Amino acid sequence: MAENPTSVQDVADGLRAVGYLPGASTALVSFLATQLGKPVLVEGPAGVGKTELAKALSRYLGRELVRLQCYEGLDEAKALYEWNYRKQLLRIQTEAGETGWDRVQDDIFGEDFLLERPLMTAIASSEPVVLLIDEIDKTDQEFEAMLLELLSDFQITIPELGRIEARTHPVVVLTSNNSRELTEALKRRCLYLWLDYPELEQELEIVRMHSPDLPETVARKLVEVVQMVRELDLKKPPSIAESIDWARALLLLGASDIDQATFRQTMSVIVKHRTDLDTVAERVGVKLEPAQVA
Ligand SMILES: Nc1ncnc2c1ncn2[C@@H]1O[C@H](COP(=O)(O)OP(=O)(O)O)[C@@H](O)[C@H]1O
Ligand SMILES: [Mg+2]
């Protein structure tokens, strides 16, 4: 069922109902995005729920998710459209001799010979979709410029075919891990959402959402420890993703408390650098209760 929210509270409740716990600004910006038709740029450290927000919006809004995963060297042919060379070649071969070049050319540059890539799929779709452009900071500025045109006009120009205008407007979510500054031009066209590590109570609720069977006392301790670990000066502080993994691991192991021994056994689920492990063992491990001796 396609959903059209009428308030910020609608969006907050809707996202929660599909398993995503939004902070206040997340619900607000998401609501505005659905009403103003502007793309949302979501920035923040890895593992704080940027990608998941787009997925959750697609579930909540009842719209298909179209995802473009960005990487270094991504170009229009992989993001927008590409001519299906093989099919074109086949057509040329089968028609060789019988038809003139002009007819073949008209033929092979038609929509039947076009391979749609995610950006084109998103705007050509007859039902509005959620378009996730994930990790935009991995591409270069040229790619960003191409994207700007698409995001402001919702149209694509294909030299051989002409202008293709959007049939429907997608809700667009761009994410960035902040590995480079994005251009001002891009930011100007987007609503901006900064996602950070959550407050303790919020993170506890997220962890419990993902592992409802973990005893509440263990879940609370887990989140307290994770927040303590984030205070340290680490190469890679644990994110929500790590908290969730740790909760699952502790549940599997049947842990009823996080004491020193349990922590030592499982800390590599949340800390993944050799040097960070040493720091954490030294600074956090000692603050926990020694293991109970039966
Ligand atoms: N607010 C939230 N509510 C529920 N789950 C969340 C939330 N934030 C993050 N998560 C979970 O944390 C994990 C990492 O999120 P992800 O979106 O992949 O991070 P990012 O894209 O920021 O690197 C996912 O399993 C996601 O479900
Ligand atoms: Mg992500």
PDB file of C-alpha atoms and ligand atoms in Angstrom:
ATOM      1  CA  MET A   1       0.000   0.000   0.000  1.00  0.00           C
ATOM      2  CA  ALA A   2       1.369   3.403  -0.985  1.00  0.00           C
ATOM      3  CA  GLU A   3       1.510   5.729   1.993  1.00  0.00           C
ATOM      4  CA  ASN A   4       1.324   9.505   1.938  1.00  0.00           C
ATOM      5  CA  PRO A   5       2.246  10.929   5.340  1.00  0.00           C
ATOM      6  CA  THR A   6       0.495  14.050   6.535  1.00  0.00           C
ATOM      7  CA  SER A   7       2.664  14.887   9.540  1.00  0.00           C
ATOM      8  CA  VAL A   8       6.102  14.393  11.063  1.00  0.00           C
ATOM      9  CA  GLN A   9       4.508  12.124  13.648  1.00  0.00           C
ATOM     10  CA  ASP A  10       3.081   9.976  10.845  1.00  0.00           C
ATOM     11  CA  VAL A  11       6.571   9.412   9.493  1.00  0.00           C
ATOM     12  CA  ALA A  12       8.030   8.752  12.946  1.00  0.00           C
ATOM     13  CA  ASP A  13       5.362   6.135  13.683  1.00  0.00           C
ATOM     14  CA  GLY A  14       5.584   4.649  10.206  1.00  0.00           C
ATOM     15  CA  LEU A  15       9.357   4.190  10.300  1.00  0.00           C
ATOM     16  CA  ARG A  16       9.162   2.657  13.745  1.00  0.00           C
ATOM     17  CA  ALA A  17       6.489   0.247  12.534  1.00  0.00           C
ATOM     18  CA  VAL A  18       8.861  -1.066   9.861  1.00  0.00           C
ATOM     19  CA  GLY A  19      11.733  -1.545  12.315  1.00  0.00           C
ATOM     20  CA  TYR A  20      13.595   1.747  12.102  1.00  0.00           C
ATOM     21  CA  LEU A  21      13.824   4.034  15.073  1.00  0.00           C
ATOM     22  CA  PRO A  22      14.167   7.616  13.824  1.00  0.00           C
ATOM     23  CA  GLY A  23      15.594  10.482  15.848  1.00  0.00           C
ATOM     24  CA  ALA A  24      13.591  13.723  15.876  1.00  0.00           C
ATOM     25  CA  SER A  25      15.453  15.325  12.984  1.00  0.00           C
ATOM     26  CA  THR A  26      15.331  12.115  10.932  1.00  0.00           C
ATOM     27  CA  ALA A  27      11.541  12.047  11.074  1.00  0.00           C
ATOM     28  CA  LEU A  28      11.316  15.760  10.289  1.00  0.00           C
ATOM     29  CA  VAL A  29      13.666  15.712   7.307  1.00  0.00           C
ATOM     30  CA  SER A  30      12.063  12.539   5.941  1.00  0.00           C
ATOM     31  CA  PHE A  31       8.619  14.119   6.145  1.00  0.00           C
ATOM     32  CA  LEU A  32       9.827  17.253   4.348  1.00  0.00           C
ATOM     33  CA  ALA A  33      11.449  15.131   1.652  1.00  0.00           C
ATOM     34  CA  THR A  34       8.164  13.399   0.875  1.00  0.00           C
ATOM     35  CA  GLN A  35       6.299  16.712   0.738  1.00  0.00           C
ATOM     36  CA  LEU A  36       8.801  19.036  -0.964  1.00  0.00           C
ATOM     37  CA  GLY A  37      10.146  16.486  -3.411  1.00  0.00           C
ATOM     38  CA  LYS A  38      13.724  17.417  -2.522  1.00  0.00           C
ATOM     39  CA  PRO A  39      16.519  14.871  -2.226  1.00  0.00           C
ATOM     40  CA  VAL A  40      17.919  14.208   1.252  1.00  0.00           C
ATOM     41  CA  LEU A  41      21.646  14.118   1.797  1.00  0.00           C
ATOM     42  CA  VAL A  42      22.439  11.952   4.831  1.00  0.00           C
ATOM     43  CA  GLU A  43      25.942  12.249   6.223  1.00  0.00           C
ATOM     44  CA  GLY A  44      27.629  10.638   9.200  1.00  0.00           C
ATOM     45  CA  PRO A  45      30.065   7.947  10.300  1.00  0.00           C
ATOM     46  CA  ALA A  46      29.748   4.355   9.044  1.00  0.00           C
ATOM     47  CA  GLY A  47      27.114   2.138  10.619  1.00  0.00           C
ATOM     48  CA  VAL A  48      24.705   4.733  12.022  1.00  0.00           C
ATOM     49  CA  GLY A  49      21.702   3.874   9.870  1.00  0.00           C
ATOM     50  CA  LYS A  50      22.083   5.981   6.710  1.00  0.00           C
ATOM     51  CA  THR A  51      21.484   3.197   4.192  1.00  0.00           C
ATOM     52  CA  GLU A  52      18.865   1.605   6.402  1.00  0.00           C
ATOM     53  CA  LEU A  53      16.883   4.860   6.472  1.00  0.00           C
ATOM     54  CA  ALA A  54      16.344   4.647   2.711  1.00  0.00           C
ATOM     55  CA  LYS A  55      15.340   0.994   2.975  1.00  0.00           C
ATOM     56  CA  ALA A  56      12.960   1.770   5.831  1.00  0.00           C
ATOM     57  CA  LEU A  57      11.406   4.650   3.890  1.00  0.00           C
ATOM     58  CA  SER A  58      10.774   2.314   0.986  1.00  0.00           C
ATOM     59  CA  ARG A  59       9.082  -0.210   3.282  1.00  0.00           C
ATOM     60  CA  TYR A  60       7.031   2.448   5.029  1.00  0.00           C
ATOM     61  CA  LEU A  61       5.991   4.344   1.900  1.00  0.00           C
ATOM     62  CA  GLY A  62       5.214   1.111   0.090  1.00  0.00           C
ATOM     63  CA  ARG A  63       7.522   2.097  -2.754  1.00  0.00           C
ATOM     64  CA  GLU A  64      10.087  -0.031  -4.525  1.00  0.00           C
ATOM     65  CA  LEU A  65      13.715   0.684  -3.603  1.00  0.00           C
ATOM     66  CA  VAL A  66      16.085   1.413  -6.475  1.00  0.00           C
ATOM     67  CA  ARG A  67      19.686   1.424  -5.319  1.00  0.00           C
ATOM     68  CA  LEU A  68      22.768   2.879  -6.912  1.00  0.00           C
ATOM     69  CA  GLN A  69      25.883   1.808  -5.028  1.00  0.00           C
ATOM     70  CA  CYS A  70      28.627   4.339  -5.779  1.00  0.00           C
ATOM     71  CA  TYR A  71      32.309   3.509  -6.162  1.00  0.00           C
ATOM     72  CA  GLU A  72      35.420   5.145  -7.521  1.00  0.00           C
ATOM     73  CA  GLY A  73      35.217   5.396 -11.285  1.00  0.00           C
ATOM     74  CA  LEU A  74      31.438   4.972 -11.487  1.00  0.00           C
ATOM     75  CA  ASP A  75      30.285   6.511 -14.760  1.00  0.00           C
ATOM     76  CA  GLU A  76      27.082   7.337 -16.590  1.00  0.00           C
ATOM     77  CA  ALA A  77      27.049   4.016 -18.405  1.00  0.00           C
ATOM     78  CA  LYS A  78      26.700   2.189 -15.103  1.00  0.00           C
ATOM     79  CA  ALA A  79      24.517   4.758 -13.364  1.00  0.00           C
ATOM     80  CA  LEU A  80      22.198   6.077 -16.052  1.00  0.00           C
ATOM     81  CA  TYR A  81      21.932   4.009 -19.219  1.00  0.00           C
ATOM     82  CA  GLU A  82      24.026   2.137 -21.703  1.00  0.00           C
ATOM     83  CA  TRP A  83      23.456   0.984 -25.253  1.00  0.00           C
ATOM     84  CA  ASN A  84      23.155  -2.764 -25.563  1.00  0.00           C
ATOM     85  CA  TYR A  85      26.067  -3.205 -27.981  1.00  0.00           C
ATOM     86  CA  ARG A  86      25.651  -6.929 -28.399  1.00  0.00           C
ATOM     87  CA  LYS A  87      22.026  -6.641 -29.347  1.00  0.00           C
ATOM     88  CA  GLN A  88      22.807  -3.766 -31.685  1.00  0.00           C
ATOM     89  CA  LEU A  89      25.520  -5.802 -33.337  1.00  0.00           C
ATOM     90  CA  LEU A  90      23.231  -8.772 -33.782  1.00  0.00           C
ATOM     91  CA  ARG A  91      20.621  -6.594 -35.414  1.00  0.00           C
ATOM     92  CA  ILE A  92      23.193  -5.095 -37.757  1.00  0.00           C
ATOM     93  CA  GLN A  93      24.414  -8.553 -38.736  1.00  0.00           C
ATOM     94  CA  THR A  94      20.977  -9.992 -39.345  1.00  0.00           C
ATOM     95  CA  GLU A  95      19.912  -7.012 -41.403  1.00  0.00           C
ATOM     96  CA  ALA A  96      23.154  -6.657 -43.311  1.00  0.00           C
ATOM     97  CA  GLY A  97      22.646  -6.275 -47.016  1.00  0.00           C
ATOM     98  CA  GLU A  98      18.870  -6.153 -46.923  1.00  0.00           C
ATOM     99  CA  THR A  99      18.269  -2.737 -45.377  1.00  0.00           C
ATOM    100  CA  GLY A 100      20.111   0.514 -45.835  1.00  0.00           C
ATOM    101  CA  TRP A 101      22.269   1.975 -43.061  1.00  0.00           C
ATOM    102  CA  ASP A 102      19.790   4.735 -42.310  1.00  0.00           C
ATOM    103  CA  ARG A 103      17.057   2.305 -41.391  1.00  0.00           C
ATOM    104  CA  VAL A 104      19.336   0.151 -39.288  1.00  0.00           C
ATOM    105  CA  GLN A 105      20.591   3.213 -37.455  1.00  0.00           C
ATOM    106  CA  ASP A 106      17.068   4.394 -36.630  1.00  0.00           C
ATOM    107  CA  ASP A 107      16.366   0.968 -35.395  1.00  0.00           C
ATOM    108  CA  ILE A 108      19.325   0.257 -33.170  1.00  0.00           C
ATOM    109  CA  PHE A 109      19.133   3.557 -31.297  1.00  0.00           C
ATOM    110  CA  GLY A 110      15.621   2.959 -30.045  1.00  0.00           C
ATOM    111  CA  GLU A 111      14.468   2.152 -26.530  1.00  0.00           C
ATOM    112  CA  ASP A 112      14.608  -1.572 -27.215  1.00  0.00           C
ATOM    113  CA  PHE A 113      18.370  -1.356 -27.365  1.00  0.00           C
ATOM    114  CA  LEU A 114      18.790   0.663 -24.189  1.00  0.00           C
ATOM    115  CA  LEU A 115      19.955  -0.898 -20.945  1.00  0.00           C
ATOM    116  CA  GLU A 116      18.422   1.019 -18.058  1.00  0.00           C
ATOM    117  CA  ARG A 117      20.679   1.633 -15.089  1.00  0.00           C
ATOM    118  CA  PRO A 118      19.372   2.624 -11.620  1.00  0.00           C
ATOM    119  CA  LEU A 119      19.002   6.392 -12.133  1.00  0.00           C
ATOM    120  CA  MET A 120      17.036   5.899 -15.304  1.00  0.00           C
ATOM    121  CA  THR A 121      14.983   3.083 -13.815  1.00  0.00           C
ATOM    122  CA  ALA A 122      14.045   5.387 -10.944  1.00  0.00           C
ATOM    123  CA  ILE A 123      12.696   8.217 -13.056  1.00  0.00           C
ATOM    124  CA  ALA A 124      11.208   6.061 -15.810  1.00  0.00           C
ATOM    125  CA  SER A 125       9.250   3.933 -13.354  1.00  0.00           C
ATOM    126  CA  SER A 126       5.487   4.244 -13.664  1.00  0.00           C
ATOM    127  CA  GLU A 127       5.091   3.920  -9.893  1.00  0.00           C
ATOM    128  CA  PRO A 128       7.090   6.369  -7.736  1.00  0.00           C
ATOM    129  CA  VAL A 129      10.086   4.702  -6.077  1.00  0.00           C
ATOM    130  CA  VAL A 130      12.616   5.454  -3.364  1.00  0.00           C
ATOM    131  CA  LEU A 131      15.988   6.080  -5.003  1.00  0.00           C
ATOM    132  CA  LEU A 132      19.024   5.371  -2.830  1.00  0.00           C
ATOM    133  CA  ILE A 133      22.301   6.820  -4.093  1.00  0.00           C
ATOM    134  CA  ASP A 134      24.613   5.176  -1.609  1.00  0.00           C
ATOM    135  CA  GLU A 135      28.055   6.521  -0.648  1.00  0.00           C
ATOM    136  CA  ILE A 136      28.101   9.389  -3.112  1.00  0.00           C
ATOM    137  CA  ASP A 137      31.403  10.560  -1.594  1.00  0.00           C
ATOM    138  CA  LYS A 138      33.150   7.653  -3.358  1.00  0.00           C
ATOM    139  CA  THR A 139      32.517   9.141  -6.811  1.00  0.00           C
ATOM    140  CA  ASP A 140      34.246  12.158  -8.327  1.00  0.00           C
ATOM    141  CA  GLN A 141      32.968  15.704  -8.831  1.00  0.00           C
ATOM    142  CA  GLU A 142      32.110  15.133 -12.486  1.00  0.00           C
ATOM    143  CA  PHE A 143      29.689  12.466 -11.500  1.00  0.00           C
ATOM    144  CA  GLU A 144      28.180  14.795  -8.929  1.00  0.00           C
ATOM    145  CA  ALA A 145      27.643  17.405 -11.644  1.00  0.00           C
ATOM    146  CA  MET A 146      25.794  14.917 -13.817  1.00  0.00           C
ATOM    147  CA  LEU A 147      23.659  13.986 -10.861  1.00  0.00           C
ATOM    148  CA  LEU A 148      22.765  17.617 -10.168  1.00  0.00           C
ATOM    149  CA  GLU A 149      21.126  17.966 -13.525  1.00  0.00           C
ATOM    150  CA  LEU A 150      19.100  14.874 -12.975  1.00  0.00           C
ATOM    151  CA  LEU A 151      18.074  15.810  -9.440  1.00  0.00           C
ATOM    152  CA  SER A 152      17.001  19.343 -10.266  1.00  0.00           C
ATOM    153  CA  ASP A 153      15.169  18.724 -13.554  1.00  0.00           C
ATOM    154  CA  PHE A 154      14.247  15.066 -13.251  1.00  0.00           C
ATOM    155  CA  GLN A 155      15.085  14.483 -16.860  1.00  0.00           C
ATOM    156  CA  ILE A 156      17.776  12.773 -18.881  1.00  0.00           C
ATOM    157  CA  THR A 157      18.977  13.716 -22.330  1.00  0.00           C
ATOM    158  CA  ILE A 158      20.072  10.861 -24.563  1.00  0.00           C
ATOM    159  CA  PRO A 159      21.731  12.303 -27.686  1.00  0.00           C
ATOM    160  CA  GLU A 160      20.294   9.689 -30.052  1.00  0.00           C
ATOM    161  CA  LEU A 161      16.825   9.653 -28.526  1.00  0.00           C
ATOM    162  CA  GLY A 162      16.174  13.092 -27.105  1.00  0.00           C
ATOM    163  CA  ARG A 163      14.919  14.111 -23.706  1.00  0.00           C
ATOM    164  CA  ILE A 164      13.400  11.594 -21.372  1.00  0.00           C
ATOM    165  CA  GLU A 165      11.321  13.205 -18.675  1.00  0.00           C
ATOM    166  CA  ALA A 166      10.493  11.604 -15.391  1.00  0.00           C
ATOM    167  CA  ARG A 167       7.150   9.832 -15.300  1.00  0.00           C
ATOM    168  CA  THR A 168       7.122   9.920 -11.508  1.00  0.00           C
ATOM    169  CA  HIS A 169       9.192  11.651  -8.866  1.00  0.00           C
ATOM    170  CA  PRO A 170      11.227   9.426  -6.603  1.00  0.00           C
ATOM    171  CA  VAL A 171      12.007  10.154  -2.974  1.00  0.00           C
ATOM    172  CA  VAL A 172      15.795  10.456  -3.243  1.00  0.00           C
ATOM    173  CA  VAL A 173      18.208   9.591  -0.422  1.00  0.00           C
ATOM    174  CA  LEU A 174      21.910  10.256  -0.939  1.00  0.00           C
ATOM    175  CA  THR A 175      24.318   8.978   1.686  1.00  0.00           C
ATOM    176  CA  SER A 176      27.896   9.988   2.402  1.00  0.00           C
ATOM    177  CA  ASN A 177      30.466   8.685   4.847  1.00  0.00           C
ATOM    178  CA  ASN A 178      32.137  12.051   4.695  1.00  0.00           C
ATOM    179  CA  SER A 179      35.358  10.820   3.053  1.00  0.00           C
ATOM    180  CA  ARG A 180      35.408  14.021   0.988  1.00  0.00           C
ATOM    181  CA  GLU A 181      33.576  17.352   0.995  1.00  0.00           C
ATOM    182  CA  LEU A 182      30.644  17.333  -1.390  1.00  0.00           C
ATOM    183  CA  THR A 183      30.137  20.362  -3.608  1.00  0.00           C
ATOM    184  CA  GLU A 184      28.095  23.330  -2.424  1.00  0.00           C
ATOM    185  CA  ALA A 185      25.963  22.991  -5.548  1.00  0.00           C
ATOM    186  CA  LEU A 186      24.866  19.530  -4.529  1.00  0.00           C
ATOM    187  CA  LYS A 187      24.202  20.514  -0.944  1.00  0.00           C
ATOM    188  CA  ARG A 188      22.119  23.468  -2.068  1.00  0.00           C
ATOM    189  CA  ARG A 189      19.690  21.172  -3.847  1.00  0.00           C
ATOM    190  CA  CYS A 190      19.311  18.777  -0.955  1.00  0.00           C
ATOM    191  CA  LEU A 191      17.790  18.693   2.481  1.00  0.00           C
ATOM    192  CA  TYR A 192      20.531  17.837   4.920  1.00  0.00           C
ATOM    193  CA  LEU A 193      20.516  15.251   7.672  1.00  0.00           C
ATOM    194  CA  TRP A 194      23.474  14.582   9.927  1.00  0.00           C
ATOM    195  CA  LEU A 195      23.271  11.167  11.573  1.00  0.00           C
ATOM    196  CA  ASP A 196      25.540  10.521  14.520  1.00  0.00           C
ATOM    197  CA  TYR A 197      25.962   7.828  17.145  1.00  0.00           C
ATOM    198  CA  PRO A 198      22.719   7.808  19.126  1.00  0.00           C
ATOM    199  CA  GLU A 199      22.100   8.724  22.747  1.00  0.00           C
ATOM    200  CA  LEU A 200      22.109   5.858  25.219  1.00  0.00           C
ATOM    201  CA  GLU A 201      18.337   5.362  25.516  1.00  0.00           C
ATOM    202  CA  GLN A 202      17.866   5.566  21.762  1.00  0.00           C
ATOM    203  CA  GLU A 203      20.577   3.006  21.116  1.00  0.00           C
ATOM    204  CA  LEU A 204      19.149   0.717  23.782  1.00  0.00           C
ATOM    205  CA  GLU A 205      15.820   0.793  22.016  1.00  0.00           C
ATOM    206  CA  ILE A 206      17.437   0.015  18.664  1.00  0.00           C
ATOM    207  CA  VAL A 207      19.363  -2.909  20.142  1.00  0.00           C
ATOM    208  CA  ARG A 208      16.211  -4.256  21.777  1.00  0.00           C
ATOM    209  CA  MET A 209      14.327  -3.864  18.508  1.00  0.00           C
ATOM    210  CA  HIS A 210      16.876  -6.119  16.791  1.00  0.00           C
ATOM    211  CA  SER A 211      17.375  -8.575  19.693  1.00  0.00           C
ATOM    212  CA  PRO A 212      14.187  -8.578  21.736  1.00  0.00           C
ATOM    213  CA  ASP A 213      15.198 -11.807  23.506  1.00  0.00           C
ATOM    214  CA  LEU A 214      18.357 -10.413  25.067  1.00  0.00           C
ATOM    215  CA  PRO A 215      17.666  -9.692  28.772  1.00  0.00           C
ATOM    216  CA  GLU A 216      17.111  -5.980  29.364  1.00  0.00           C
ATOM    217  CA  THR A 217      19.912  -5.750  31.952  1.00  0.00           C
ATOM    218  CA  VAL A 218      22.435  -7.220  29.507  1.00  0.00           C
ATOM    219  CA  ALA A 219      21.237  -4.945  26.714  1.00  0.00           C
ATOM    220  CA  ARG A 220      21.592  -1.885  28.932  1.00  0.00           C
ATOM    221  CA  LYS A 221      25.088  -2.857  30.037  1.00  0.00           C
ATOM    222  CA  LEU A 222      26.046  -3.534  26.426  1.00  0.00           C
ATOM    223  CA  VAL A 223      25.004  -0.070  25.361  1.00  0.00           C
ATOM    224  CA  GLU A 224      26.741   1.535  28.342  1.00  0.00           C
ATOM    225  CA  VAL A 225      29.972  -0.273  27.481  1.00  0.00           C
ATOM    226  CA  VAL A 226      29.726   0.635  23.801  1.00  0.00           C
ATOM    227  CA  GLN A 227      29.214   4.293  24.700  1.00  0.00           C
ATOM    228  CA  MET A 228      32.229   4.107  27.002  1.00  0.00           C
ATOM    229  CA  VAL A 229      34.325   2.579  24.212  1.00  0.00           C
ATOM    230  CA  ARG A 230      33.302   5.395  21.861  1.00  0.00           C
ATOM    231  CA  GLU A 231      34.747   7.926  24.301  1.00  0.00           C
ATOM    232  CA  LEU A 232      38.216   6.470  23.750  1.00  0.00           C
ATOM    233  CA  ASP A 233      40.391   7.752  20.982  1.00  0.00           C
ATOM    234  CA  LEU A 234      40.060   4.764  18.633  1.00  0.00           C
ATOM    235  CA  LYS A 235      40.847   4.234  14.972  1.00  0.00           C
ATOM    236  CA  LYS A 236      37.333   2.960  14.435  1.00  0.00           C
ATOM    237  CA  PRO A 237      34.764   3.495  17.185  1.00  0.00           C
ATOM    238  CA  PRO A 238      31.962   0.891  17.275  1.00  0.00           C
ATOM    239  CA  SER A 239      28.755   1.898  15.487  1.00  0.00           C
ATOM    240  CA  ILE A 240      25.141   0.807  15.876  1.00  0.00           C
ATOM    241  CA  ALA A 241      25.895  -2.061  13.516  1.00  0.00           C
ATOM    242  CA  GLU A 242      28.487  -3.374  16.005  1.00  0.00           C
ATOM    243  CA  SER A 243      26.139  -2.965  18.966  1.00  0.00           C
ATOM    244  CA  ILE A 244      23.532  -5.033  17.148  1.00  0.00           C
ATOM    245  CA  ASP A 245      26.072  -7.736  16.257  1.00  0.00           C
ATOM    246  CA  TRP A 246      27.315  -7.841  19.824  1.00  0.00           C
ATOM    247  CA  ALA A 247      23.777  -8.246  21.147  1.00  0.00           C
ATOM    248  CA  ARG A 248      23.234 -11.179  18.784  1.00  0.00           C
ATOM    249  CA  ALA A 249      26.526 -12.776  19.832  1.00  0.00           C
ATOM    250  CA  LEU A 250      25.746 -12.411  23.540  1.00  0.00           C
ATOM    251  CA  LEU A 251      22.303 -13.873  22.996  1.00  0.00           C
ATOM    252  CA  LEU A 252      23.769 -16.879  21.182  1.00  0.00           C
ATOM    253  CA  LEU A 253      26.274 -17.426  23.961  1.00  0.00           C
ATOM    254  CA  GLY A 254      23.517 -17.180  26.546  1.00  0.00           C
ATOM    255  CA  ALA A 255      25.325 -14.430  28.459  1.00  0.00           C
ATOM    256  CA  SER A 256      23.470 -13.231  31.561  1.00  0.00           C
ATOM    257  CA  ASP A 257      25.938 -10.442  32.317  1.00  0.00           C
ATOM    258  CA  ILE A 258      28.867  -8.670  30.685  1.00  0.00           C
ATOM    259  CA  ASP A 259      31.691  -9.374  33.116  1.00  0.00           C
ATOM    260  CA  GLN A 260      35.420  -9.186  32.433  1.00  0.00           C
ATOM    261  CA  ALA A 261      35.624 -12.700  31.000  1.00  0.00           C
ATOM    262  CA  THR A 262      32.622 -12.306  28.690  1.00  0.00           C
ATOM    263  CA  PHE A 263      33.953  -8.972  27.560  1.00  0.00           C
ATOM    264  CA  ARG A 264      37.399 -10.349  26.769  1.00  0.00           C
ATOM    265  CA  GLN A 265      35.881 -13.213  24.788  1.00  0.00           C
ATOM    266  CA  THR A 266      33.564 -11.092  22.687  1.00  0.00           C
ATOM    267  CA  MET A 267      35.103  -7.635  22.420  1.00  0.00           C
ATOM    268  CA  SER A 268      36.379  -8.310  18.895  1.00  0.00           C
ATOM    269  CA  VAL A 269      32.761  -8.105  17.748  1.00  0.00           C
ATOM    270  CA  ILE A 270      32.789  -4.363  18.468  1.00  0.00           C
ATOM    271  CA  VAL A 271      36.474  -3.457  18.122  1.00  0.00           C
ATOM    272  CA  LYS A 272      38.296  -4.443  14.960  1.00  0.00           C
ATOM    273  CA  HIS A 273      41.782  -2.967  15.035  1.00  0.00           C
ATOM    274  CA  ARG A 274      44.757  -4.573  16.759  1.00  0.00           C
ATOM    275  CA  THR A 275      45.758  -1.365  18.534  1.00  0.00           C
ATOM    276  CA  ASP A 276      42.163  -0.491  19.434  1.00  0.00           C
ATOM    277  CA  LEU A 277      41.768  -3.907  21.062  1.00  0.00           C
ATOM    278  CA  ASP A 278      44.703  -3.202  23.365  1.00  0.00           C
ATOM    279  CA  THR A 279      43.385   0.223  24.321  1.00  0.00           C
ATOM    280  CA  VAL A 280      39.908  -1.087  25.008  1.00  0.00           C
ATOM    281  CA  ALA A 281      41.095  -4.079  27.047  1.00  0.00           C
ATOM    282  CA  GLU A 282      43.201  -1.783  29.183  1.00  0.00           C
ATOM    283  CA  ARG A 283      40.732   1.048  29.678  1.00  0.00           C
ATOM    284  CA  VAL A 284      37.310  -0.623  29.664  1.00  0.00           C
ATOM    285  CA  GLY A 285      37.854  -4.270  30.539  1.00  0.00           C
ATOM    286  CA  VAL A 286      39.150  -3.421  34.000  1.00  0.00           C
ATOM    287  CA  LYS A 287      36.052  -1.408  34.856  1.00  0.00           C
ATOM    288  CA  LEU A 288      33.827  -4.460  34.571  1.00  0.00           C
ATOM    289  CA  GLU A 289      33.063  -6.970  37.318  1.00  0.00           C
ATOM    290  CA  PRO A 290      35.489  -9.879  37.530  1.00  0.00           C
ATOM    291  CA  ALA A 291      33.867 -13.123  36.398  1.00  0.00           C
ATOM    292  CA  GLN A 292      31.757 -14.859  39.044  1.00  0.00           C
ATOM    293  CA  VAL A 293      33.449 -17.943  40.396  1.00  0.00           C
ATOM    294  CA  ALA A 294      30.932 -20.674  41.052  1.00  0.00           C
TER     295      ALA A 294
HETATM  296  N1  LIG B   1      17.639   4.085  13.853  1.00  0.00           N
HETATM  297  C1  LIG B   1      17.775   2.768  13.627  1.00  0.00           C
HETATM  298  N2  LIG B   1      16.767   1.908  13.866  1.00  0.00           N
HETATM  299  C2  LIG B   1      16.926   0.587  13.645  1.00  0.00           C
HETATM  300  N3  LIG B   1      18.053   0.027  13.173  1.00  0.00           N
HETATM  301  C3  LIG B   1      19.099   0.824  12.921  1.00  0.00           C
HETATM  302  C4  LIG B   1      19.008   2.234  13.122  1.00  0.00           C
HETATM  303  N4  LIG B   1      20.191   2.790  12.805  1.00  0.00           N
HETATM  304  C5  LIG B   1      20.977   1.777  12.401  1.00  0.00           C
HETATM  305  N5  LIG B   1      20.337   0.598  12.451  1.00  0.00           N
HETATM  306  C6  LIG B   1      20.913  -0.706  12.086  1.00  0.00           C
HETATM  307  O1  LIG B   1      22.329  -0.574  12.109  1.00  0.00           O
HETATM  308  C7  LIG B   1      22.933  -1.289  11.038  1.00  0.00           C
HETATM  309  C8  LIG B   1      23.832  -0.394  10.218  1.00  0.00           C
HETATM  310  O2  LIG B   1      23.081   0.544   9.524  1.00  0.00           O
HETATM  311  P1  LIG B   1      23.457   1.059   8.048  1.00  0.00           P
HETATM  312  O3  LIG B   1      22.265   1.753   7.519  1.00  0.00           O
HETATM  313  O4  LIG B   1      24.000  -0.059   7.239  1.00  0.00           O
HETATM  314  O5  LIG B   1      24.622   2.085   8.373  1.00  0.00           O
HETATM  315  P2  LIG B   1      25.337   3.141   7.401  1.00  0.00           P
HETATM  316  O6  LIG B   1      24.675   3.086   6.068  1.00  0.00           O
HETATM  317  O7  LIG B   1      25.178   4.452   8.101  1.00  0.00           O
HETATM  318  O8  LIG B   1      26.778   2.722   7.359  1.00  0.00           O
HETATM  319  C9  LIG B   1      21.794  -1.885  10.224  1.00  0.00           C
HETATM  320  O9  LIG B   1      21.653  -3.241  10.595  1.00  0.00           O
HETATM  321  C10 LIG B   1      20.565  -1.102  10.667  1.00  0.00           C
HETATM  322  O10 LIG B   1      19.429  -1.898  10.609  1.00  0.00           O
HETATM  323 MG    MG B   2      25.636   2.443   4.289  1.00  0.00          MG
END
